[in-house]
mmCIF file of C-alpha atoms in Angstrom:
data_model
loop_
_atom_site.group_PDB
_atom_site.id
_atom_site.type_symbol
_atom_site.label_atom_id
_atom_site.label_comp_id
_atom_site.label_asym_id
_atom_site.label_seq_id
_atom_site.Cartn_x
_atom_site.Cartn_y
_atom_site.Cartn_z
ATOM 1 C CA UNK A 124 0.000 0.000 0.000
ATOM 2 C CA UNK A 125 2.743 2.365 0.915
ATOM 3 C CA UNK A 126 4.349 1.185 -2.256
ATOM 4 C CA UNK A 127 2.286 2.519 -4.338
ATOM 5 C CA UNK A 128 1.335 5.555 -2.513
ATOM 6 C CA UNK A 129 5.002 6.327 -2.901
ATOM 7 C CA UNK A 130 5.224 5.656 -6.633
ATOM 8 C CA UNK A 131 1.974 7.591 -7.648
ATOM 9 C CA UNK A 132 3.446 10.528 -5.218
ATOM 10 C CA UNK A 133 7.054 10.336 -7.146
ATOM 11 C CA UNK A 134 5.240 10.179 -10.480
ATOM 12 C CA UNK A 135 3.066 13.291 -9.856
ATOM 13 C CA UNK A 136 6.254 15.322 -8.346
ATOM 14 C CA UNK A 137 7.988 14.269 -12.100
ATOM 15 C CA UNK A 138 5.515 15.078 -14.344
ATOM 16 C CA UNK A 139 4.462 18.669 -12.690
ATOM 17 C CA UNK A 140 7.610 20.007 -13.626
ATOM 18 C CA UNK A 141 7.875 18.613 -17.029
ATOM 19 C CA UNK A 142 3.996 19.930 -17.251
ATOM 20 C CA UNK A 143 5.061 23.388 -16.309
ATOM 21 C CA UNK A 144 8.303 23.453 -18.576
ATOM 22 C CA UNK A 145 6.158 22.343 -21.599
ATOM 23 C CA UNK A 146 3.354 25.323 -20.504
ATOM 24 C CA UNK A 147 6.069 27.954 -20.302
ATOM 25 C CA UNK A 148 7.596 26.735 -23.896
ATOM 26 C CA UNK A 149 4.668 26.516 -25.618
ATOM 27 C CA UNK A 150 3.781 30.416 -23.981
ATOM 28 C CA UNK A 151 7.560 31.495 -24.207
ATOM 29 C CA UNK A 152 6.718 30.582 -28.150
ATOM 30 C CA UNK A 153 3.721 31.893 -28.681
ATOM 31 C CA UNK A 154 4.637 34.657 -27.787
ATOM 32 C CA UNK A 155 8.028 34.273 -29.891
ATOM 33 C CA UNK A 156 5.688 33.706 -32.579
ATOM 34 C CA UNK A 157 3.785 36.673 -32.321
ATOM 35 C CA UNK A 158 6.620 38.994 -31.922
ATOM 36 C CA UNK A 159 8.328 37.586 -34.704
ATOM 37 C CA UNK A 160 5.018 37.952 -37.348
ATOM 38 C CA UNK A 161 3.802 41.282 -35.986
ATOM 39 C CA UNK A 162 3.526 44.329 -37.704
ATOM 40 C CA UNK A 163 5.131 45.923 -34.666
ATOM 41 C CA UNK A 164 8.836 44.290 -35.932
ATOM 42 C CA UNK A 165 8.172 45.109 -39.310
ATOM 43 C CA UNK A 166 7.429 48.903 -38.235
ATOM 44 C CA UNK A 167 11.041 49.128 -36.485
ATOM 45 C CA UNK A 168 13.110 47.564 -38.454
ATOM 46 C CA UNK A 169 11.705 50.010 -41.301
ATOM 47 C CA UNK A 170 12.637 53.045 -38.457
ATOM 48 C CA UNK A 171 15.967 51.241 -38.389
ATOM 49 C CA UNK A 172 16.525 51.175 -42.211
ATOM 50 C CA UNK A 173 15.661 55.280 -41.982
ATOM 51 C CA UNK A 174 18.242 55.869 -39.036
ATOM 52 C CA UNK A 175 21.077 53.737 -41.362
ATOM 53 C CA UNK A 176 19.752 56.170 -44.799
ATOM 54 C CA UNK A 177 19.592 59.302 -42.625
ATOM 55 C CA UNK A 178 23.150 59.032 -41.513
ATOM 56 C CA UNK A 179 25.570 60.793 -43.383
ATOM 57 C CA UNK A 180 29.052 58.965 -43.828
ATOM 58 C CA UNK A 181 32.280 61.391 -43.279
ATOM 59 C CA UNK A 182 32.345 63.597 -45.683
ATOM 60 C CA UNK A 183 29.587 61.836 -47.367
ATOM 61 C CA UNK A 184 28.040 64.867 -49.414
ATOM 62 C CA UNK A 185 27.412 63.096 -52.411
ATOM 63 C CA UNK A 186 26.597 59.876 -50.575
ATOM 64 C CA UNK A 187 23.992 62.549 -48.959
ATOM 65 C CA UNK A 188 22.597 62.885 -52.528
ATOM 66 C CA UNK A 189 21.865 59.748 -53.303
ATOM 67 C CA UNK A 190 20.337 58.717 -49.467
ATOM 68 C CA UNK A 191 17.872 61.294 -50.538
ATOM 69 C CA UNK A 192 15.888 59.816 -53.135
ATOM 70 C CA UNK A 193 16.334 56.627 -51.036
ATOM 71 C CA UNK A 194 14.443 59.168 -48.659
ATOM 72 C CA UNK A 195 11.404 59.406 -50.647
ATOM 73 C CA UNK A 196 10.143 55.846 -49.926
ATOM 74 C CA UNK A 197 10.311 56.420 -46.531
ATOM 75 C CA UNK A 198 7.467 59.200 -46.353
ATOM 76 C CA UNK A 199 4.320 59.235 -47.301
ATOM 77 C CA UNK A 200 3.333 62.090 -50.106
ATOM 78 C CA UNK A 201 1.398 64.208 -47.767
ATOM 79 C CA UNK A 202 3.870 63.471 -44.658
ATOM 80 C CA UNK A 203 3.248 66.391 -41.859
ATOM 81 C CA UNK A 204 6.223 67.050 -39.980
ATOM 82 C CA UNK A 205 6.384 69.336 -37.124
ATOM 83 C CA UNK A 206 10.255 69.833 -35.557
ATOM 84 C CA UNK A 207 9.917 72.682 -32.481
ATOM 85 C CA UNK A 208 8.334 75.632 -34.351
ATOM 86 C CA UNK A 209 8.896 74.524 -37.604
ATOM 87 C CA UNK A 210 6.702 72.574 -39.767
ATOM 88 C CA UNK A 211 6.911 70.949 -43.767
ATOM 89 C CA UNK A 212 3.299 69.759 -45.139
ATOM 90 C CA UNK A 213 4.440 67.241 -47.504
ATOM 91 C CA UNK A 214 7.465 65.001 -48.841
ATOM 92 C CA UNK A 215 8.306 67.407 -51.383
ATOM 93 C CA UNK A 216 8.883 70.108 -49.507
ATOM 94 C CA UNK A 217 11.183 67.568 -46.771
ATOM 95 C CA UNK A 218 13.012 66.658 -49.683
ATOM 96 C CA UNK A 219 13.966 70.280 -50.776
ATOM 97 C CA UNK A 220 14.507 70.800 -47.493
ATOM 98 C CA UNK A 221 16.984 67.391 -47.122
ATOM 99 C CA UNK A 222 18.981 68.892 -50.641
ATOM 100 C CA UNK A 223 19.833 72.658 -49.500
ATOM 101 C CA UNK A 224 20.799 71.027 -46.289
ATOM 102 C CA UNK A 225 24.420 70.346 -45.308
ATOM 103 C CA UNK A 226 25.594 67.549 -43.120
ATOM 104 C CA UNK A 227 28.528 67.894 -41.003
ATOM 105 C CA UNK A 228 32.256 67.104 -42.144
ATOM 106 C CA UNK A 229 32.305 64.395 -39.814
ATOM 107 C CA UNK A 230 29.585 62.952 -40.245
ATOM 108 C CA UNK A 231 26.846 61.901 -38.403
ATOM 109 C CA UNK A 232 25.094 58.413 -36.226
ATOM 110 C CA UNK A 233 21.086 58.918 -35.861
ATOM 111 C CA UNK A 234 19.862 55.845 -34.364
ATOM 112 C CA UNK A 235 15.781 55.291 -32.613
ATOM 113 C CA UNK A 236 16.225 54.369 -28.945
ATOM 114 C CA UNK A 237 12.969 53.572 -26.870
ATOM 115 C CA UNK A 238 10.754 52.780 -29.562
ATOM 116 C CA UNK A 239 7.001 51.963 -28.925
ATOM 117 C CA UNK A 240 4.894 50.703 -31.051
ATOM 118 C CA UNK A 241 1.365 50.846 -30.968
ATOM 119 C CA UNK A 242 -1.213 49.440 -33.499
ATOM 120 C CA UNK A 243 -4.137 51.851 -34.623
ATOM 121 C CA UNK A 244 -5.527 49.340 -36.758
ATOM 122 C CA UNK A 245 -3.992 46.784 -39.521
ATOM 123 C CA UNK A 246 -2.911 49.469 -41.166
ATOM 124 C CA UNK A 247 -1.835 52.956 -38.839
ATOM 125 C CA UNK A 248 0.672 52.785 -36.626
ATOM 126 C CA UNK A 249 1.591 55.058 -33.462
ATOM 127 C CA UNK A 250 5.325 55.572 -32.296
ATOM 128 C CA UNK A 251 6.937 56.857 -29.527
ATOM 129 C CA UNK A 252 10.976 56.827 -29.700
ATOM 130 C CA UNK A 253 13.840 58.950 -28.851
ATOM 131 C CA UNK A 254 16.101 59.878 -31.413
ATOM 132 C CA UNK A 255 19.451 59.850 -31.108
ATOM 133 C CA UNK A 256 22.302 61.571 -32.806
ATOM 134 C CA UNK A 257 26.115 61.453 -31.933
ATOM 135 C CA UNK A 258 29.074 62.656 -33.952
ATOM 136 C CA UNK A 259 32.297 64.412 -32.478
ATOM 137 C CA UNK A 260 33.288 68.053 -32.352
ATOM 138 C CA UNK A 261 35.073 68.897 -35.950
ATOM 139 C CA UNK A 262 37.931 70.733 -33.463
ATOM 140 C CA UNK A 263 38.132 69.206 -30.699
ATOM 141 C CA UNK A 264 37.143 65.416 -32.065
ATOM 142 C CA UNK A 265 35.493 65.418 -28.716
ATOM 143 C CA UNK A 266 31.884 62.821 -29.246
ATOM 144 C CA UNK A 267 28.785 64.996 -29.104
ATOM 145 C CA UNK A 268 25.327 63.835 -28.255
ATOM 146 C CA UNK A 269 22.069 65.220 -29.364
ATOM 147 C CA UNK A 270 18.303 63.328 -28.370
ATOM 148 C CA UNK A 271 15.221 64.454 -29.015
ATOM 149 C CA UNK A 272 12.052 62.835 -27.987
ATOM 150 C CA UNK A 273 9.321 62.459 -30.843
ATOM 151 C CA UNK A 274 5.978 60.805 -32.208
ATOM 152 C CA UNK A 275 5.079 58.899 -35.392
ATOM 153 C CA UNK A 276 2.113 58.090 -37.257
ATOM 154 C CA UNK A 277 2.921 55.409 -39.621
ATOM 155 C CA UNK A 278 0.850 53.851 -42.373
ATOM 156 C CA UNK A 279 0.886 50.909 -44.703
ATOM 157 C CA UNK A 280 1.180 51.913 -47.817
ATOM 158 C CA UNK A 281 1.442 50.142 -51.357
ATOM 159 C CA UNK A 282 2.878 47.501 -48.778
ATOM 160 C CA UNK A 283 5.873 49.481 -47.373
ATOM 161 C CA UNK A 284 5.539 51.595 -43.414
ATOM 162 C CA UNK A 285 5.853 54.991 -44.573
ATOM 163 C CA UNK A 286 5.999 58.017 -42.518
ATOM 164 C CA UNK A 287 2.386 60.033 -42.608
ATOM 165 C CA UNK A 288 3.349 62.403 -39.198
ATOM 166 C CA UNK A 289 5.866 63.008 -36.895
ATOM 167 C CA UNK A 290 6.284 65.713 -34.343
ATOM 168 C CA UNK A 291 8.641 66.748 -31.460
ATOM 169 C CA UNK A 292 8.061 66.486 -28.156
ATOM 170 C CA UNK A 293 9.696 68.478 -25.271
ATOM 171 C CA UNK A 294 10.983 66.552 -22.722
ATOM 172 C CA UNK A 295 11.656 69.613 -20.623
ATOM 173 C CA UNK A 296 8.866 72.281 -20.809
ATOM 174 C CA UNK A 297 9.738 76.287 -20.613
ATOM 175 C CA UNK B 285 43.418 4.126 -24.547
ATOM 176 C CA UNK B 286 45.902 6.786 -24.514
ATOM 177 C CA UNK B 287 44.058 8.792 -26.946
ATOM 178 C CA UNK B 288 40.934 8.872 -24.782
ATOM 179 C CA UNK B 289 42.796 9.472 -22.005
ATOM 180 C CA UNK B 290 45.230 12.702 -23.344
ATOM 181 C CA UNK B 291 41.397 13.946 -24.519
ATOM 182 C CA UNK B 292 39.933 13.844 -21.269
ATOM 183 C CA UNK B 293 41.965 15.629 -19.010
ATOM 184 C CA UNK B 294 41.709 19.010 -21.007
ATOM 185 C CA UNK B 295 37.840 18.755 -20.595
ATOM 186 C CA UNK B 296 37.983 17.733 -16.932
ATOM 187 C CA UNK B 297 40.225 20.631 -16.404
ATOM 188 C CA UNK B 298 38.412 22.782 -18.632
ATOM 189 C CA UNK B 299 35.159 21.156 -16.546
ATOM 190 C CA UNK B 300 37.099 22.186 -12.845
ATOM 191 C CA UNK B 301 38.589 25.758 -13.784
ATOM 192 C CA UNK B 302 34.587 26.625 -14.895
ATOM 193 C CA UNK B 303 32.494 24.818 -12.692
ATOM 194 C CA UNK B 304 34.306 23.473 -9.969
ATOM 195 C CA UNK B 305 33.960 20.358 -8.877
ATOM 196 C CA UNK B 306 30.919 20.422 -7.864
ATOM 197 C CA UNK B 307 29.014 21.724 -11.081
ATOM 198 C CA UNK B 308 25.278 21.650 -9.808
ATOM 199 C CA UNK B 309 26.314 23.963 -7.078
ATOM 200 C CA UNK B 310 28.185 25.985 -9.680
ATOM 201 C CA UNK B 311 25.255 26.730 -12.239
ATOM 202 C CA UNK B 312 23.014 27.182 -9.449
ATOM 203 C CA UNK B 313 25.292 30.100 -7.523
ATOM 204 C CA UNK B 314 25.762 31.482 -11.536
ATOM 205 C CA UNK B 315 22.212 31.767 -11.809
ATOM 206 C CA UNK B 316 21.545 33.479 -8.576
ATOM 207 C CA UNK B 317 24.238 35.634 -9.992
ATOM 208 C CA UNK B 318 22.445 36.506 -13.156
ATOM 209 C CA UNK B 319 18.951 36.978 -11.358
ATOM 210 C CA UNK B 320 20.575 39.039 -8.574
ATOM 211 C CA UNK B 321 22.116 41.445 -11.165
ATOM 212 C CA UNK B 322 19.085 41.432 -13.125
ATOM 213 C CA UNK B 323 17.004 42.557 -9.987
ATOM 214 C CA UNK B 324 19.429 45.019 -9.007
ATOM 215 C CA UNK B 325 20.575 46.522 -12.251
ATOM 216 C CA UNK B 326 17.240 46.228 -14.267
ATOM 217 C CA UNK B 327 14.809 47.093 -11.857
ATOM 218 C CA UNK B 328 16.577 49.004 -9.047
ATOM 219 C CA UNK B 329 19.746 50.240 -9.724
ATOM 220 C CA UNK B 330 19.916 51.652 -13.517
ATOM 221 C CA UNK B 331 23.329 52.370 -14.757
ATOM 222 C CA UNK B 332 24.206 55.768 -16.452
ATOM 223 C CA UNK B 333 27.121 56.620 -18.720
ATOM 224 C CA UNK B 334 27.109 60.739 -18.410
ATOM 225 C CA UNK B 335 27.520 62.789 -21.667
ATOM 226 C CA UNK B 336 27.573 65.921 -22.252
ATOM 227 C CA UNK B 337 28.933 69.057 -20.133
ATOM 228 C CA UNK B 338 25.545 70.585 -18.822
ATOM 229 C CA UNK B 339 26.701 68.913 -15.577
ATOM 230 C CA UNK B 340 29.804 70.252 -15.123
ATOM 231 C CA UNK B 341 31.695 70.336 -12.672
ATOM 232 C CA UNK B 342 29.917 68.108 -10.615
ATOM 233 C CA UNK B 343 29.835 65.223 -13.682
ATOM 234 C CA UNK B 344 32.348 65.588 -16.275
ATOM 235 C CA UNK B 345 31.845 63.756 -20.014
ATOM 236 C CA UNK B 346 32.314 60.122 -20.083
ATOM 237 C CA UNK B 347 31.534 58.681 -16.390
ATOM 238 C CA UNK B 348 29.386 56.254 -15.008
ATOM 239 C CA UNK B 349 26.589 56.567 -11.907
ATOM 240 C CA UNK B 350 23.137 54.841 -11.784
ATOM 241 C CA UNK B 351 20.134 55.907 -10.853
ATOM 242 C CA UNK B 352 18.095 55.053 -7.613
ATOM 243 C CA UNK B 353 15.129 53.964 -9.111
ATOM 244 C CA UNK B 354 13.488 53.383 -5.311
ATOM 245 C CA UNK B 355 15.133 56.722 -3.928
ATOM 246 C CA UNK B 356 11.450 58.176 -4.807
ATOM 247 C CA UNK B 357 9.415 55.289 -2.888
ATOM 248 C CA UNK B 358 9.102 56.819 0.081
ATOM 249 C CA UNK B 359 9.670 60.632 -0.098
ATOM 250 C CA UNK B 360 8.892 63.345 -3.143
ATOM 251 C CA UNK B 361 12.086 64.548 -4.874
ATOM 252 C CA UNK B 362 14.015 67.135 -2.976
ATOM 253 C CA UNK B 363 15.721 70.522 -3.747
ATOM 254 C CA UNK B 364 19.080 70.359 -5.525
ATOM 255 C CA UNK B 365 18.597 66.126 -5.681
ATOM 256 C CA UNK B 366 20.169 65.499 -9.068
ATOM 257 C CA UNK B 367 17.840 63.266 -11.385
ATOM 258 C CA UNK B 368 17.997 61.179 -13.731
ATOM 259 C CA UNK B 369 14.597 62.215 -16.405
ATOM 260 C CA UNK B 370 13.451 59.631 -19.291
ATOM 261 C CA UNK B 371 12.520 60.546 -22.326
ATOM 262 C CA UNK B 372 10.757 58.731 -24.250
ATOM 263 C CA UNK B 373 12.043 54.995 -22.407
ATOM 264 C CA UNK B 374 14.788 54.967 -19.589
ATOM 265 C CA UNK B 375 17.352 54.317 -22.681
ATOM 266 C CA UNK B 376 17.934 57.956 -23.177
ATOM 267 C CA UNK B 377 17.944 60.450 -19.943
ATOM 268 C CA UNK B 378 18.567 63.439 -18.888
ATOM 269 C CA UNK B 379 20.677 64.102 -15.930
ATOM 270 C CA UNK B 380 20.122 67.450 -13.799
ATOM 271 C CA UNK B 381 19.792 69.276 -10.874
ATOM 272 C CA UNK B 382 16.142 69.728 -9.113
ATOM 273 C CA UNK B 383 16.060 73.399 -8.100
ATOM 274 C CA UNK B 384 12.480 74.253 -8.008
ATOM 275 C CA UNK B 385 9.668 72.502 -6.435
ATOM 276 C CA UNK B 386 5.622 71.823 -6.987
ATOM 277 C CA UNK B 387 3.918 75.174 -6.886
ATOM 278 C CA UNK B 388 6.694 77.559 -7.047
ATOM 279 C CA UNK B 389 7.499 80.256 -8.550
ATOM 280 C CA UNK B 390 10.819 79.843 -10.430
ATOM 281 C CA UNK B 391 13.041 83.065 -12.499
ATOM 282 C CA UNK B 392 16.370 83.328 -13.726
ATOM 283 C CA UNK B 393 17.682 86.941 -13.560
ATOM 284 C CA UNK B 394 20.920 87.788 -14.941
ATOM 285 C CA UNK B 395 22.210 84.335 -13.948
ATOM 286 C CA UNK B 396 20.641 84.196 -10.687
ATOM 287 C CA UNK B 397 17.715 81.331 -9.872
ATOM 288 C CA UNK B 398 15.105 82.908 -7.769
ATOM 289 C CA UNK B 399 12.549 80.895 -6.100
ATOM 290 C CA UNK B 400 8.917 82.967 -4.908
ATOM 291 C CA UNK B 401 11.184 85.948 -5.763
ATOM 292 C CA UNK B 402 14.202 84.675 -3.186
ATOM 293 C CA UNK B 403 17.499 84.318 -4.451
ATOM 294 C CA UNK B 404 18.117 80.832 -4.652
ATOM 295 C CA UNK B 405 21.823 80.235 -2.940
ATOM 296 C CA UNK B 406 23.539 77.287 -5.727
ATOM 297 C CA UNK B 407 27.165 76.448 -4.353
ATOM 298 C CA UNK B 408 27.530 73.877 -6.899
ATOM 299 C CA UNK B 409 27.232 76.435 -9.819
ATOM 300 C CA UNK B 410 30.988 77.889 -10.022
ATOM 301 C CA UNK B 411 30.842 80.075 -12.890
ATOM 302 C CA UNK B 412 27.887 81.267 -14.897
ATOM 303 C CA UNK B 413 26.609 84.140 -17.649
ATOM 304 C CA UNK B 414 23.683 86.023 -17.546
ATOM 305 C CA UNK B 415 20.470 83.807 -18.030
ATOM 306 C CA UNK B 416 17.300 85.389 -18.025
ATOM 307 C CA UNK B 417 13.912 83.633 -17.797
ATOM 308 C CA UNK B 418 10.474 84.672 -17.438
ATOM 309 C CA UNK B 419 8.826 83.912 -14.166
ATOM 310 C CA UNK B 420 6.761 80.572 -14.010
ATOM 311 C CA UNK B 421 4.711 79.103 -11.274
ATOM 312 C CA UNK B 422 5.337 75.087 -11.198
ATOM 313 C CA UNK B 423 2.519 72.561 -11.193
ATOM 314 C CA UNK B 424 1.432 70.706 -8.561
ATOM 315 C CA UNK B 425 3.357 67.164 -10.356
ATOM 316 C CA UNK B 426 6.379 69.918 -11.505
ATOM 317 C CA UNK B 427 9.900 70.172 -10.818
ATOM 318 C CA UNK B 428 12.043 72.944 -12.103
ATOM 319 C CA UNK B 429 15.850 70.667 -13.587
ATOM 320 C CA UNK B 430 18.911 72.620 -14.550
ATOM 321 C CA UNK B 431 22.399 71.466 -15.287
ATOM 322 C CA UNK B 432 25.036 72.692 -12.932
ATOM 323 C CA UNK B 433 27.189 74.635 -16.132
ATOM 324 C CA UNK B 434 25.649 77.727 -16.231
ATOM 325 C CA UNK B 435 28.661 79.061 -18.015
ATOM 326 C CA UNK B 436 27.184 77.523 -21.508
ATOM 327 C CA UNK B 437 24.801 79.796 -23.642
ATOM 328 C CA UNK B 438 21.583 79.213 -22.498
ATOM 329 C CA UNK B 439 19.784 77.898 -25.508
ATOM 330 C CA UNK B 440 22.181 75.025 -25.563
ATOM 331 C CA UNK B 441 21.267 74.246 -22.032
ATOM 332 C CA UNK B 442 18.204 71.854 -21.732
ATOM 333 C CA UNK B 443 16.337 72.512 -18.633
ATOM 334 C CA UNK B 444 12.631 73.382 -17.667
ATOM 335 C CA UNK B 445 9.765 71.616 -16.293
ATOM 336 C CA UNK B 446 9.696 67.614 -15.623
ATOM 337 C CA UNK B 447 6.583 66.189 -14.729
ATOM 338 C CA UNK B 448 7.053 63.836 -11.913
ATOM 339 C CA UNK B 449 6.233 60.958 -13.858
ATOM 340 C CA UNK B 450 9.219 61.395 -15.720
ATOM 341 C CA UNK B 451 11.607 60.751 -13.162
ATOM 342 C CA UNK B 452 13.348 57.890 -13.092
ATOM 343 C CA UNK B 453 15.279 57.748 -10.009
ATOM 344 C CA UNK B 454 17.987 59.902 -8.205
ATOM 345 C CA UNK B 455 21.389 59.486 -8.839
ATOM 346 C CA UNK B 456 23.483 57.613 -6.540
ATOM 347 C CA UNK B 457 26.418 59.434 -6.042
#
């Protein structure tokens, strides 16, 4: 009797824990799953392609030229971007603005840090991020650090995240 | 024979200089290791690498701290605390001085803070130029951050108003 009291108690202690290792798999991979199909990936790895097109080499003038029709695809046609007080009302108008504009001599690194995603519907997107931008001090080679915390409205366009609004936020209010 | 033998010994040794001899106790001290840090440095204790001058001289460019995420549990923040503020995650922060608290009324004139119209006596601010800002009365969630170089031209100076929600922690030392 005590036998088998013993063996039904050391099979139940076994399995549990094989049980609850197979639960948190199968949840550890759903949710794998779902992170790994949603649009939410998709959305920042696009914000990470921009960062990599948006950051001018080393004396990378010309490079600058050609990044900025690679720009295009990244906004939508009637993109409205609002940076502090100024503001551009459509991709046009960002790309003149990208052409008279003149990166540094060293260069710059914008990366997104922070970024949220959050799904309007299948096809708008909300983002939160900070943006970062480092390069070093043409004198003094000293590494200089610019962030800036912003908002994006994405949408899914001719299949493609484009940009459709983005504004500034100030972190520290005057 | 020999073979096997010559092809043991590095593993065993590799097998004692890693995990001991006793490896069970080994892995299991590693991953109270790895859980500890990952309690202290993820959730309490979150590590800063400075940059930037706005702090100087009490932080130069280039050093580490962390921020006291529980330094806020039981107590508001205090007057001339230095905080770390997120923006838009804890990746990216800002690191200054609190000078002004809920409901006050904060000015700069000619480099001087005042606080409801008192000068506001700042021994950590060695040199400075004349700021000037427009009086504002803080919110009741407000704080009023500065850096401590007041010798940089003010619109390359971020400071103003940080909600309190926005404060991450205070830094440790």
């Amino acid at each position: 009797m005590n036998r088998t009291f013993r063996n039904r108690t050391a099979t139940g202690l076994s399995a549990l824990p094989v049980l609850l290792v197979i639960v948190a798999l199968a949840v550890a991979g759903f949710f794998a799953y779902r992170w790994w199909t949603g649009e939410e990936r998709v959305v920042k790895k696009r914000l990470d392609q921009l960062a990599e097109v948006l950051s001018p080499p080393a004396d990378g003038e010309l490079a600058m030229v050609a990044r900025i029709a690679q720009v295009r695809g990244f906004f939508a046609p009637d993109v409205h971007i609002r940076f502090d007080s100024e503001e551009i009302d459509s991709r046009d108008a960002l790309v003149a603005v990208l052409g008279r504009w003149q990166p540094p001599k060293n260069g710059f690194k914008l990366e997104f840090a922070d970024v949220a995603v959050h799904m309007v519907d299948p096809d708008t997107a909300h983002v939160s991020l900070t943006a970062e931008i480092s390069n070093r001090d043409a004198n003094s080679i000293e590494p200089l650090l610019d962030a800036r915390e912003g908002t994006l409205t994405m949408r899914h366009l001719d299949g493609e995240w484009v940009i459709a609004a983005a504004e500034t936020t100030k972190t520290l209010l005057r | 024979m020999a073979a096997e033998t010559a092809y043991r010994q590095p593993v065993e040794f590799i097998q004692m200089a890693f995990l001991g001899s006793n490896p069970r106790n080994t892995l299991v001290r590693i991953a109270l290791l790895v859980f500890s840090a990952f309690v202290v440095f993820g959730l309490i204790l979150q590590p800063v690498r400075l940059q930037g001058i706005s702090m100087l001289p009490t932080y130069s460019d280039g050093g580490i701290n962390f921020a006291n995420r529980f330094a806020y549990m039981f107590h508001p923040p205090r007057r001339f605390d230095i905080v770390a503020i997120r923006m838009a995650g804890p990746s990216v922060l800002y690191v200054k001085r609190v000078i002004g608290l809920p409901g006050e009324r904060v000015a700069i004139v000619d480099g001087t803070v005042t606080i409801n119209d008192t000068p506001l006596d700042e021994p950590t601010v060695l040199y400075r130029i004349p700021w000037n800002m427009e009086p504002m009365t803080l919110e009741a969630d407000e704080y009023f951050v500065v850096g401590d170089n007041r010798s940089m031209r003010m619109d390359e100076h971020d400071f103003g108003r940080a909600t309190r929600n926005r404060i991450l922690g205070k830094l440790l030392y």
